Short mmCIF file of C-alpha atoms in Angstrom, two decimals:
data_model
loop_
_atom_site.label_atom_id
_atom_site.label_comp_id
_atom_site.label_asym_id
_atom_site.label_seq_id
_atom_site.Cartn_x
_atom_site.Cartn_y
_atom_site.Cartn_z
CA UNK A 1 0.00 0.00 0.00
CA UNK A 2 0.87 3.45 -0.77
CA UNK A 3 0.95 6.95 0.89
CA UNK A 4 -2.01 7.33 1.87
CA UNK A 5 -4.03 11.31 1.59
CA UNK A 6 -5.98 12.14 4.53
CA UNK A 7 -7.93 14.99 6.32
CA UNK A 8 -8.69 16.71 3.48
CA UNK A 9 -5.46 17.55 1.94
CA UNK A 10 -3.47 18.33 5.23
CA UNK A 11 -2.31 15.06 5.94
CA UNK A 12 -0.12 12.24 3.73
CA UNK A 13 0.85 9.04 5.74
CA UNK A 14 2.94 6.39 4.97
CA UNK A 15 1.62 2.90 6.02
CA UNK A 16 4.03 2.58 8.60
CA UNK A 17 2.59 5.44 10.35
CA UNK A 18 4.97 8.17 8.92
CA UNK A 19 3.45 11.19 7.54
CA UNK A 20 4.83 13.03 4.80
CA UNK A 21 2.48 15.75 5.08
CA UNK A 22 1.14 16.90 8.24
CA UNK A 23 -0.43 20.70 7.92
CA UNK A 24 -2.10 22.06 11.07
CA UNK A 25 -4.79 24.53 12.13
CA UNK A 26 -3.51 27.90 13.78
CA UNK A 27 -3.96 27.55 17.58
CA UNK A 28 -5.71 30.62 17.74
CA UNK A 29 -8.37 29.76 15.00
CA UNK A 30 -8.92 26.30 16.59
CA UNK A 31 -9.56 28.22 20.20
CA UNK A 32 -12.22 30.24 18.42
CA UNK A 33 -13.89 27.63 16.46
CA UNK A 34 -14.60 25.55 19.39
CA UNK A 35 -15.77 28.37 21.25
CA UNK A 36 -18.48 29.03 18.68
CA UNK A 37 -18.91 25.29 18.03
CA UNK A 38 -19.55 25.03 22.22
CA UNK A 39 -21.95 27.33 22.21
CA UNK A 40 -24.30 26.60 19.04
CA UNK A 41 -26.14 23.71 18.09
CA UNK A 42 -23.89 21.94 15.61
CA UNK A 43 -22.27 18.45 14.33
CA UNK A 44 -18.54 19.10 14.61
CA UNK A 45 -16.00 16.50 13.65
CA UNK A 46 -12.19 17.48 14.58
CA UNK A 47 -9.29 15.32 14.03
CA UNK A 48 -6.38 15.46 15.69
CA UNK A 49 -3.14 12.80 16.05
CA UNK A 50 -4.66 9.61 16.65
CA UNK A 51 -7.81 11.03 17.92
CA UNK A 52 -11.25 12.14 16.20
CA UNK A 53 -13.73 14.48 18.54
CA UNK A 54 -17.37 14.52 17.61
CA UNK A 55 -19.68 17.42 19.29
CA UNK A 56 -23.20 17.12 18.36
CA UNK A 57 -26.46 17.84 20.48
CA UNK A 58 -27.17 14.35 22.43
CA UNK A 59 -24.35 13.24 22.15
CA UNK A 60 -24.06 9.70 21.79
CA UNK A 61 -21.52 7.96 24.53
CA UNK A 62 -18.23 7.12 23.08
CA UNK A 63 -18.96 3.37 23.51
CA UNK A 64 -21.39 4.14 20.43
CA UNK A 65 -19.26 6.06 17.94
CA UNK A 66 -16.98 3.92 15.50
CA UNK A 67 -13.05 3.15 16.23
CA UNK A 68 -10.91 6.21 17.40
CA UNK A 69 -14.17 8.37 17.11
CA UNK A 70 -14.72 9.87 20.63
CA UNK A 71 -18.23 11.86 21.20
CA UNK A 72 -17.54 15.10 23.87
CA UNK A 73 -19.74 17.90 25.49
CA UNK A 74 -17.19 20.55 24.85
CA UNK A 75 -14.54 21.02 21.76
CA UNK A 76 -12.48 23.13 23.79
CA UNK A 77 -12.43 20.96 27.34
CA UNK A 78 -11.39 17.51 25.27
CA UNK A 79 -9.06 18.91 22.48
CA UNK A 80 -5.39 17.97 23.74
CA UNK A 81 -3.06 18.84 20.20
CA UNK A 82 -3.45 21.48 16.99
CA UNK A 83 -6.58 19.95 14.32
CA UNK A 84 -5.14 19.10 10.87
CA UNK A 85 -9.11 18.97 9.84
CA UNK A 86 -12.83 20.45 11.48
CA UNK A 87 -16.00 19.87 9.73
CA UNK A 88 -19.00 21.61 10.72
CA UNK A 89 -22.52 20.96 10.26
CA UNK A 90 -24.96 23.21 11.50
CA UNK A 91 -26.92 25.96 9.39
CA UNK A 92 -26.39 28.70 12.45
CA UNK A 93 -22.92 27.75 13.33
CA UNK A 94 -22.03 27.62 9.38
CA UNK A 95 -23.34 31.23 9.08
CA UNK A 96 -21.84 32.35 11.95
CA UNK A 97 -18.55 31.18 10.71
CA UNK A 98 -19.36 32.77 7.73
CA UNK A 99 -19.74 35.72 9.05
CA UNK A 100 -16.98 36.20 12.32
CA UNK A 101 -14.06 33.85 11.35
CA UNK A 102 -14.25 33.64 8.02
CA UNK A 103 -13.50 37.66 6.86
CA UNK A 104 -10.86 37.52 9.75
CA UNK A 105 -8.61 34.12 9.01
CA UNK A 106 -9.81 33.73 5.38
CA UNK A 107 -5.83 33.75 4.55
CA UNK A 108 -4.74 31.60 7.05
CA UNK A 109 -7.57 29.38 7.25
CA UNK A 110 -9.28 27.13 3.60
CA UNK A 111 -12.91 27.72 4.45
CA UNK A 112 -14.72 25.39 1.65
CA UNK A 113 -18.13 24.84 1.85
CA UNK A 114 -20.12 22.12 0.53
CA UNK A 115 -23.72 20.58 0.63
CA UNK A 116 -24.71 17.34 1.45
CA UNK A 117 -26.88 15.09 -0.43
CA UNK A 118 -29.69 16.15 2.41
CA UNK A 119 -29.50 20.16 1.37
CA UNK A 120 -26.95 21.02 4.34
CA UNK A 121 -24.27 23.44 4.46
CA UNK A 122 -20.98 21.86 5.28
CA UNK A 123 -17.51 23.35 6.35
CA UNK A 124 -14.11 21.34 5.45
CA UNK A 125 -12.06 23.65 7.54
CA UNK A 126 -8.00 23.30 6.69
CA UNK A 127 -5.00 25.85 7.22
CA UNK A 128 -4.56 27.78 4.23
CA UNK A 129 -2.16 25.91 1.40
CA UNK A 130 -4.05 21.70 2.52
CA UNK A 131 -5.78 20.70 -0.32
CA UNK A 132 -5.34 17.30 -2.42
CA UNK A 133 -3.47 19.00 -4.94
CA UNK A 134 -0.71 19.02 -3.06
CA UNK A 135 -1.40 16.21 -0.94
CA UNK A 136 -1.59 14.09 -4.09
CA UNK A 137 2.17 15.85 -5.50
CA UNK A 138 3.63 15.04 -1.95
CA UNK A 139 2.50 11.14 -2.18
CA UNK A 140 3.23 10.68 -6.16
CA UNK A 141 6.97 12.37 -5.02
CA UNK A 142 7.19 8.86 -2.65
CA UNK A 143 6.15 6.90 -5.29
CA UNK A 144 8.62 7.83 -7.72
CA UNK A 145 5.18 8.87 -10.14
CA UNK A 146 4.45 12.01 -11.99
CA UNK A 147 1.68 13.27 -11.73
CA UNK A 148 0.65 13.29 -15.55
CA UNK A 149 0.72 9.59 -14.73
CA UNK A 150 -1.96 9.44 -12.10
CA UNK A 151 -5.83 9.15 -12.42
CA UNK A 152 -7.97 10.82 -9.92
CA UNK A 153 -11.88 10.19 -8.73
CA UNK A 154 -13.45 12.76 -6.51
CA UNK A 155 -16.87 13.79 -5.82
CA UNK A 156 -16.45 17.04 -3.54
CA UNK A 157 -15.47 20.37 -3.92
CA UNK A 158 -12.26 19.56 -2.10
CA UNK A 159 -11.36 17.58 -4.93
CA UNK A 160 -11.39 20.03 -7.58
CA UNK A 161 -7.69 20.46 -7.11
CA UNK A 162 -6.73 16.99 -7.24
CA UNK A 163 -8.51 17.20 -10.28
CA UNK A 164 -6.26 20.40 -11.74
CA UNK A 165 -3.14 18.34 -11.38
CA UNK A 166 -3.50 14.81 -11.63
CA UNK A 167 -3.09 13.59 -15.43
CA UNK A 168 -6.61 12.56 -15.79
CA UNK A 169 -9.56 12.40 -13.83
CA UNK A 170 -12.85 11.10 -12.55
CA UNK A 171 -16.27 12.66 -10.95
CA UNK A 172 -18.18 10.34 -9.74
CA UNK A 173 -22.22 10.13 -10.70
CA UNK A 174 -23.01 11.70 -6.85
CA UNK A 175 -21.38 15.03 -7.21
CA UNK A 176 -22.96 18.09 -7.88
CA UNK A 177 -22.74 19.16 -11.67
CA UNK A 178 -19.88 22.02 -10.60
CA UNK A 179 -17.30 19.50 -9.37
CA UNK A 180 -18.37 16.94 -12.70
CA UNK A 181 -17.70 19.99 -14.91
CA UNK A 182 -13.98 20.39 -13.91
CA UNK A 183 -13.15 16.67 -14.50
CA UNK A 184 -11.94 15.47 -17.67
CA UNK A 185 -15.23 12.32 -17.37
CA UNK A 186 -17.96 11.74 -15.14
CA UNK A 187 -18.64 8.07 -13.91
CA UNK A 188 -21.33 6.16 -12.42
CA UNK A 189 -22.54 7.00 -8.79
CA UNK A 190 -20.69 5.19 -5.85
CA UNK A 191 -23.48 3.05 -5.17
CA UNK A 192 -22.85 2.06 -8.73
CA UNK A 193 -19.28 0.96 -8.39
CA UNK A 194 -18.25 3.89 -10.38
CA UNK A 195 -14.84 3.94 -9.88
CA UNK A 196 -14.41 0.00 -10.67
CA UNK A 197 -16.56 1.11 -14.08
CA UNK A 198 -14.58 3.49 -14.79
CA UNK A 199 -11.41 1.60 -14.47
CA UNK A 200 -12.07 -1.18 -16.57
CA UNK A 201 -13.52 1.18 -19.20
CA UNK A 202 -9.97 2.87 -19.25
CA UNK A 203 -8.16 -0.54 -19.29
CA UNK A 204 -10.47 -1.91 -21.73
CA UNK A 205 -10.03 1.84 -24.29
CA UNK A 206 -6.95 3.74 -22.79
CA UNK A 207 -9.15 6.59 -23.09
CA UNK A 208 -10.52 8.71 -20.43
CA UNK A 209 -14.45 9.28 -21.24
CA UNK A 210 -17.96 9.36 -19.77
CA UNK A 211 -18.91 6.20 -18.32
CA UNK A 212 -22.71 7.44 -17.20
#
């Protein structure tokens, strides 16, 4: 197995447990965010070294949350180490963010914004220069690869970059008609094994084209 890109953007590991790229949130940004996070009614998902916090009204106990997934009352109590990645789900929190972090850390901080296959507004928040474009250049650098030789599938706006440098690329069926516009072929939906289709399409024609 390979390098593998994480968090976003801000994180390439190595299967041993290396990381190659490790890009962290300013300390005084991540203060802020939990405050606001604490004190609204939101989903927020932080990760940090080896440890993911989840705050979300009713909080489930830990005992219920999947492997290294740890469910807390307060962001700012529990967090122990800088976040390489926050996501935030929560249409008051998201405007407030908006609104009273955003204009203030918008060049330290990549604020991208999203919305899920429900109608609601998502934050990927990263420190300014994560993004897969460079995560995916930092792992293809290990692997000896260029990356005019590497095919990439996305289906989120945080994979429009990996899409501006990899040599050819994939949106799968599921993403919203912006993100299939800036890859070179659209392919069938995840719950259409549309990444297996569209590998065996390119096998079969050494072509990259619409497999929809």
């Amino acid at each position: 197995m390979g390098p593998i890109v994480a968090c976003s953007g801000a994180q390439v590991r190595l299967p041993q447990g290396h990381d190659l790229l490790d890009l962290r949130l300013p300390a005084e940004f991540a203060a802020e965010l939990y405050s606001l996070c604490d004190s609204t009614r939101c989903i927020a998902t932080v990760a940090f070294d080896e440890r993911v916090l989840v705050k979300m009204e009713g909080s489930p106990s830990s005992a219920e949350m999947p492997p290294g997934m740890t469910a807390v009352a307060s962001l700012a109590r529990e967090a122990d180490s800088l976040p390489r990645i926050a996501l935030i789900q929560g249409s008051e929190t998201n405007r407030r963010i908006t609104e009273e972090l955003a204009p203030r850390w918008k060049e330290h901080v990549r604020f991208v914004e999203s919305i899920s296959s429900r109608g609601k507004s998502i934050y990927t928040l990263t420190v300014a220069g994560a993004d897969k474009g460079v995560a995916l250049a930092v792992a293809c650098a290990d692997l000896g690869l260029g990356l005019d030789e590497v095919v990439a599938f996305g289906d989120a706006e945080n994979d429009i970059e990996m899409f501006r440098v990899a040599g050819g690329s994939y949106a799968m069926g599921q993403a919203s008609p912006h993100v299939q516009s800036l890859a070179k072929a659209v392919t069938a939906s995840n719950e259409h094994d549309g990444v297996a289709v569209a590998i065996e399409d390119l096998l079969a024609t050494g072509e990259i084209r619409n497999c929809v």
